[in-house]
Short mmCIF file of C-alpha atoms (C1' of nucleotides) in Angstrom, two decimals:
data_model
loop_
_atom_site.label_atom_id
_atom_site.label_comp_id
_atom_site.label_asym_id
_atom_site.label_seq_id
_atom_site.Cartn_x
_atom_site.Cartn_y
_atom_site.Cartn_z
CA MET A 1 6.51 -77.09 -3.86
CA PRO A 2 5.64 -80.65 -3.39
CA THR A 3 4.22 -82.01 -0.07
CA PRO A 4 7.13 -83.28 2.05
CA LYS A 5 6.91 -86.97 3.01
CA PRO A 6 8.95 -89.04 5.13
CA GLY A 7 11.64 -91.16 3.07
CA ARG A 8 12.08 -88.47 0.64
CA PRO A 9 14.38 -85.34 0.52
CA VAL A 10 12.68 -82.18 1.82
CA ARG A 11 13.63 -78.65 1.88
CA GLY A 12 16.69 -78.41 4.18
CA SER A 13 17.48 -82.20 4.45
CA ARG A 14 18.26 -84.82 2.04
CA THR A 15 18.22 -87.66 4.53
CA GLY A 16 14.46 -88.35 4.30
CA ARG A 17 14.26 -88.52 8.06
CA PRO A 18 10.53 -88.33 9.08
CA ILE A 19 11.11 -85.39 11.47
CA MET A 20 12.55 -83.39 8.80
CA ALA A 21 9.48 -83.91 6.59
CA ALA A 22 7.25 -83.03 9.49
CA LEU A 23 9.10 -79.93 10.15
CA ASP A 24 9.03 -78.86 6.66
CA LEU A 25 5.29 -79.57 6.47
CA LEU A 26 4.27 -77.92 9.85
CA GLY A 27 6.62 -75.00 9.20
CA ARG A 28 4.31 -73.64 6.38
CA ARG A 29 2.09 -70.68 6.97
CA TRP A 30 -1.26 -71.72 8.74
CA THR A 31 -0.55 -75.40 8.96
CA LEU A 32 -0.17 -75.57 12.66
CA ARG A 33 -3.15 -73.34 13.09
CA VAL A 34 -5.24 -75.49 10.93
CA LEU A 35 -4.35 -78.59 12.85
CA TRP A 36 -5.07 -76.70 16.14
CA GLU A 37 -8.54 -75.70 15.07
CA LEU A 38 -9.49 -79.35 14.10
CA ARG A 39 -8.38 -80.68 17.38
CA ASP A 40 -11.98 -80.95 18.52
CA GLY A 41 -13.59 -82.33 15.40
CA PRO A 42 -14.26 -81.71 11.78
CA LEU A 43 -14.84 -78.26 10.42
CA THR A 44 -16.21 -77.23 7.05
CA PHE A 45 -14.19 -75.19 4.73
CA ARG A 46 -15.86 -72.02 5.48
CA ALA A 47 -15.81 -72.72 9.25
CA LEU A 48 -12.13 -73.33 9.14
CA ARG A 49 -11.83 -70.03 7.36
CA ASP A 50 -13.62 -68.30 10.02
CA ALA A 51 -11.60 -70.14 12.76
CA CYS A 52 -8.52 -68.91 11.20
CA GLU A 53 -9.60 -65.32 10.80
CA GLY A 54 -7.66 -63.92 7.94
CA VAL A 55 -6.55 -66.84 5.92
CA SER A 56 -7.13 -66.64 2.23
CA PRO A 57 -9.10 -69.39 0.58
CA THR A 58 -6.09 -70.03 -1.76
CA VAL A 59 -3.75 -70.88 1.08
CA LEU A 60 -6.14 -72.78 2.97
CA ASN A 61 -7.01 -75.05 0.15
CA THR A 62 -3.37 -75.62 -0.54
CA ARG A 63 -2.72 -76.44 3.12
CA LEU A 64 -5.57 -78.90 3.29
CA ARG A 65 -4.33 -80.54 0.15
CA GLU A 66 -0.95 -81.06 1.48
CA LEU A 67 -2.46 -82.35 4.79
CA GLN A 68 -4.66 -84.73 2.86
CA ASP A 69 -1.70 -85.73 0.86
CA GLY A 70 0.06 -86.60 3.99
CA ARG A 71 -2.86 -88.52 5.49
CA ILE A 72 -3.25 -86.24 8.40
CA VAL A 73 -6.44 -84.71 7.30
CA GLU A 74 -9.36 -86.24 5.41
CA LYS A 75 -12.90 -85.20 4.22
CA THR A 76 -15.68 -86.49 6.44
CA GLU A 77 -19.36 -86.06 6.53
CA GLY A 78 -18.83 -83.07 8.71
CA GLY A 79 -16.03 -81.38 6.66
CA TYR A 80 -12.49 -81.53 7.10
CA GLY A 81 -11.47 -83.90 9.95
CA LEU A 82 -8.30 -85.37 11.28
CA THR A 83 -7.37 -88.96 10.27
CA PRO A 84 -6.15 -91.32 13.07
CA GLY A 85 -2.57 -90.28 12.36
CA GLY A 86 -3.74 -86.64 12.28
CA LEU A 87 -5.02 -87.24 15.75
CA GLY A 88 -1.89 -88.47 16.89
CA LEU A 89 -0.19 -85.25 15.61
CA SER A 90 -2.65 -83.15 17.33
CA LYS A 91 -2.01 -85.00 20.60
CA ALA A 92 1.78 -84.58 20.08
CA LEU A 93 1.08 -80.87 19.64
CA ARG A 94 -0.84 -80.32 22.84
CA PRO A 95 2.22 -79.70 25.23
CA LEU A 96 2.46 -76.52 23.10
CA ASP A 97 -0.53 -74.88 24.70
CA SER A 98 0.79 -75.29 28.24
CA TRP A 99 4.21 -74.21 27.10
CA ALA A 100 2.72 -71.09 25.55
CA ARG A 101 0.82 -70.24 28.77
CA SER A 102 4.28 -70.37 30.67
CA TRP A 103 5.88 -68.47 28.10
CA ALA A 104 3.32 -65.69 28.42
CA ALA A 105 3.90 -65.50 32.02
CA PRO A 106 6.50 -62.98 33.15
CA SER A 107 9.93 -64.60 33.82
CA MET B 1 6.00 -58.24 10.16
CA PRO B 2 6.63 -58.01 13.85
CA THR B 3 7.50 -60.75 16.14
CA PRO B 4 4.37 -62.41 17.57
CA LYS B 5 3.97 -62.19 21.43
CA PRO B 6 1.44 -63.47 23.84
CA GLY B 7 -0.97 -60.70 24.88
CA ARG B 8 -1.02 -58.88 21.70
CA PRO B 9 -2.88 -59.54 18.31
CA VAL B 10 -1.27 -61.70 15.91
CA ARG B 11 -1.75 -63.02 12.36
CA GLY B 12 -5.09 -64.79 12.40
CA SER B 13 -6.04 -63.98 15.91
CA ARG B 14 -6.98 -60.73 17.84
CA THR B 15 -7.54 -62.55 20.98
CA GLY B 16 -3.85 -62.34 22.17
CA ARG B 17 -4.02 -65.85 23.50
CA PRO B 18 -0.38 -67.27 24.02
CA ILE B 19 -1.02 -70.40 21.92
CA MET B 20 -2.02 -68.11 18.82
CA ALA B 21 1.23 -66.07 19.14
CA ALA B 22 3.21 -69.36 19.45
CA LEU B 23 1.43 -70.96 16.41
CA ASP B 24 2.10 -67.81 14.27
CA LEU B 25 5.84 -67.68 15.51
CA LEU B 26 6.41 -71.55 15.02
CA GLY B 27 4.49 -71.43 11.57
CA ARG B 28 7.29 -69.45 10.02
CA ARG B 29 9.66 -71.11 7.79
CA TRP B 30 12.79 -72.57 9.48
CA THR B 31 11.64 -71.69 12.86
CA LEU B 32 10.86 -75.29 13.99
CA ARG B 33 13.84 -76.53 12.35
CA VAL B 34 16.06 -74.14 14.12
CA LEU B 35 14.73 -74.96 17.45
CA TRP B 36 15.25 -78.58 16.65
CA GLU B 37 18.68 -78.14 15.76
CA LEU B 38 19.49 -76.38 19.00
CA ARG B 39 17.97 -79.01 21.12
CA ASP B 40 21.29 -80.36 22.09
CA GLY B 41 23.08 -77.25 22.83
CA PRO B 42 24.43 -73.96 21.31
CA LEU B 43 25.54 -73.74 17.79
CA THR B 44 27.38 -70.92 16.08
CA PHE B 45 25.54 -68.97 13.18
CA ARG B 46 27.46 -70.88 10.53
CA ALA B 47 26.94 -74.31 12.25
CA LEU B 48 23.45 -73.71 12.40
CA ARG B 49 23.36 -72.60 8.62
CA ASP B 50 25.22 -75.99 7.77
CA ALA B 51 22.70 -78.05 10.16
CA CYS B 52 19.79 -76.53 8.20
CA GLU B 53 21.31 -76.98 4.78
CA GLY B 54 20.02 -74.59 2.35
CA VAL B 55 18.75 -71.87 4.65
CA SER B 56 19.85 -68.48 3.45
CA PRO B 57 21.70 -66.28 6.00
CA THR B 58 19.05 -63.54 5.50
CA VAL B 59 16.25 -65.68 6.66
CA LEU B 60 18.27 -67.43 9.55
CA ASN B 61 18.97 -64.06 10.90
CA THR B 62 15.52 -62.99 10.84
CA ARG B 63 14.30 -66.11 12.48
CA LEU B 64 17.23 -65.84 15.29
CA ARG B 65 16.16 -62.19 15.84
CA GLU B 66 12.53 -63.22 16.22
CA LEU B 67 13.41 -66.02 18.64
CA GLN B 68 15.70 -63.89 20.76
CA ASP B 69 12.86 -61.20 20.81
CA GLY B 70 10.52 -63.85 22.22
CA ARG B 71 13.31 -64.93 24.85
CA ILE B 72 13.47 -68.39 23.40
CA VAL B 73 16.88 -68.10 21.96
CA GLU B 74 19.92 -66.13 23.30
CA LYS B 75 23.54 -65.56 22.54
CA THR B 76 25.78 -67.53 24.51
CA GLU B 77 29.64 -68.33 24.66
CA GLY B 78 28.97 -71.24 22.34
CA GLY B 79 26.88 -69.38 19.81
CA TYR B 80 23.10 -69.49 19.76
CA GLY B 81 21.33 -71.51 22.41
CA LEU B 82 18.05 -71.93 24.00
CA THR B 83 16.89 -69.95 27.05
CA PRO B 84 15.24 -71.72 29.90
CA GLY B 85 11.97 -71.04 28.11
CA GLY B 86 13.37 -72.23 24.86
CA LEU B 87 14.32 -75.48 26.44
CA GLY B 88 10.83 -75.92 27.63
CA LEU B 89 9.60 -75.27 23.98
CA SER B 90 12.24 -77.77 22.75
CA LYS B 91 10.86 -80.25 25.20
CA ALA B 92 7.25 -79.73 24.20
CA LEU B 93 8.15 -80.37 20.74
CA ARG B 94 9.88 -83.72 21.35
CA PRO B 95 6.72 -85.85 20.87
CA LEU B 96 6.96 -84.65 17.18
CA ASP B 97 9.82 -87.03 16.59
CA SER B 98 8.15 -90.24 17.81
CA TRP B 99 4.73 -89.06 15.83
CA ALA B 100 6.78 -88.45 12.64
CA ARG B 101 8.43 -92.03 12.97
CA SER B 102 4.86 -93.64 13.31
CA TRP B 103 3.69 -91.38 10.49
CA ALA B 104 6.47 -92.80 8.25
CA ALA B 105 5.55 -96.28 9.04
CA PRO B 106 2.97 -97.59 6.75
CA SER B 107 -0.53 -97.55 8.14
"C1'" DG C 1 53.49 -56.29 11.91
"C1'" DC C 2 50.90 -59.07 7.89
"C1'" DG C 3 48.59 -62.56 5.50
"C1'" DT C 4 45.11 -66.11 6.10
"C1'" DT C 5 41.15 -68.24 7.89
"C1'" DT C 6 36.87 -68.08 10.09
"C1'" DC C 7 33.41 -65.57 12.21
"C1'" DG C 8 28.51 -63.12 12.21
"C1'" DC C 9 26.06 -60.79 9.38
"C1'" DT C 10 24.32 -57.47 5.54
"C1'" DA C 11 23.31 -56.06 0.53
"C1'" DC C 12 20.49 -56.80 -3.17
"C1'" DG C 13 18.44 -58.58 -7.15
"C1'" DT C 14 15.34 -62.74 -8.23
"C1'" DA C 15 11.85 -66.12 -7.27
"C1'" DA C 16 8.24 -68.17 -4.60
"C1'" DA C 17 4.80 -67.86 -1.37
"C1'" DG C 18 0.88 -65.70 0.78
"C1'" DT C 19 -3.09 -62.21 0.47
"C1'" DG C 20 -7.66 -60.23 -0.52
"C1'" DT C 21 -11.61 -59.64 -3.22
"C1'" DA C 22 -14.66 -61.23 -6.55
"C1'" DG C 23 -17.30 -64.79 -8.14
"C1'" DC C 24 -18.29 -69.56 -10.28
"C1'" DG C 25 -20.80 -73.81 -10.23
"C1'" DG C 26 -23.17 -77.09 -7.25
"C1'" DT C 27 -26.85 -78.31 -3.76
"C1'" DA C 28 -30.77 -77.81 -0.75
"C1'" DG C 29 -35.01 -75.32 0.61
"C1'" DG C 30 -39.07 -72.61 -0.04
"C1'" DC D 1 -37.42 -70.30 -10.16
"C1'" DC D 2 -35.18 -67.68 -6.47
"C1'" DT D 3 -32.45 -67.36 -2.61
"C1'" DA D 4 -28.89 -68.87 0.27
"C1'" DC D 5 -25.46 -71.23 1.39
"C1'" DC D 6 -21.58 -74.51 0.11
"C1'" DG D 7 -16.40 -75.61 -1.59
"C1'" DC D 8 -13.45 -73.74 -4.13
"C1'" DT D 9 -10.95 -71.03 -8.12
"C1'" DA D 10 -8.97 -66.72 -10.79
"C1'" DC D 11 -6.11 -63.26 -10.59
"C1'" DA D 12 -3.74 -59.11 -9.63
"C1'" DC D 13 -1.06 -57.50 -5.60
"C1'" DT D 14 2.16 -57.66 -1.60
"C1'" DT D 15 5.13 -59.99 1.37
"C1'" DT D 16 8.58 -63.38 2.16
"C1'" DA D 17 12.16 -66.36 1.14
"C1'" DC D 18 16.21 -67.53 -1.68
"C1'" DG D 19 21.09 -67.18 -3.27
"C1'" DT D 20 25.19 -65.21 -4.14
"C1'" DA D 21 28.72 -61.98 -3.02
"C1'" DG D 22 31.13 -59.89 0.31
"C1'" DC D 23 32.07 -56.57 4.36
"C1'" DG D 24 34.25 -55.64 8.75
"C1'" DA D 25 35.82 -57.95 13.06
"C1'" DA D 26 38.34 -61.17 15.65
"C1'" DA D 27 41.73 -65.22 15.92
"C1'" DC D 28 45.50 -67.63 14.38
"C1'" DG D 29 50.25 -68.62 12.72
"C1'" DC D 30 54.66 -66.38 11.29
#
DNA sequence: GCGTTTCGCTACGTAAAGTGTAGCGGTAGG
DNA sequence: CCTACCGCTACACTTTACGTAGCGAAACGC
């Protein structure tokens, strides 16, 4: 399965709308988690593995390649880090944390 | 695989932190897309299927059960709709759209 | 009543994706 | 050299997703 990109058909949408590519990409296992773990700076492959306890190196590498392909993650001196665009995505994801906390609170 | 919930261990995290449960839940295929499609109001099962062109009824039903289990989606007169909590999640996800558009724009 | 249509959803066989362990080749330090 | 990490790959296995077919229930017209 190729890396979803804006402007091209993705799984579940032939329109090529950016949001559809994003939803496809982020809806793959561990993708959101990896972005979350990288929010405070670069991590090495092995540190990232440890942060996402239980992810297999196969999938981690696949996800990293997809994210690099989408210019969201890049290799830096300190390991894998967010690109400027990836940083924007990470910020767009922040509200999730406060939502999750309110979700956890009893209704 | 059980529905991830805050306060319990989930895939990749034994801490039970709400954000981890959220990332696990949202990182399953079609989950984000379903939430996205429900943002403007309830849809019937079949309308939802059509909106997510290509999703198989098996998976759609599984995702809907998980989302209902997490009190994010509920059955209403008009089909499947967001709960108050689900509405909050939908709002927390809004920034994704504008990010995706900037992502699509050439750097 | 009786066919037709639409509904939500399940069955089930196939295909794809993710998992887990082992370990390779590379680099850096002693 | 030898040890100890590093990023990453191989590969057999399990889980998840896909796709088509179709069921039973309800809602319409006739």
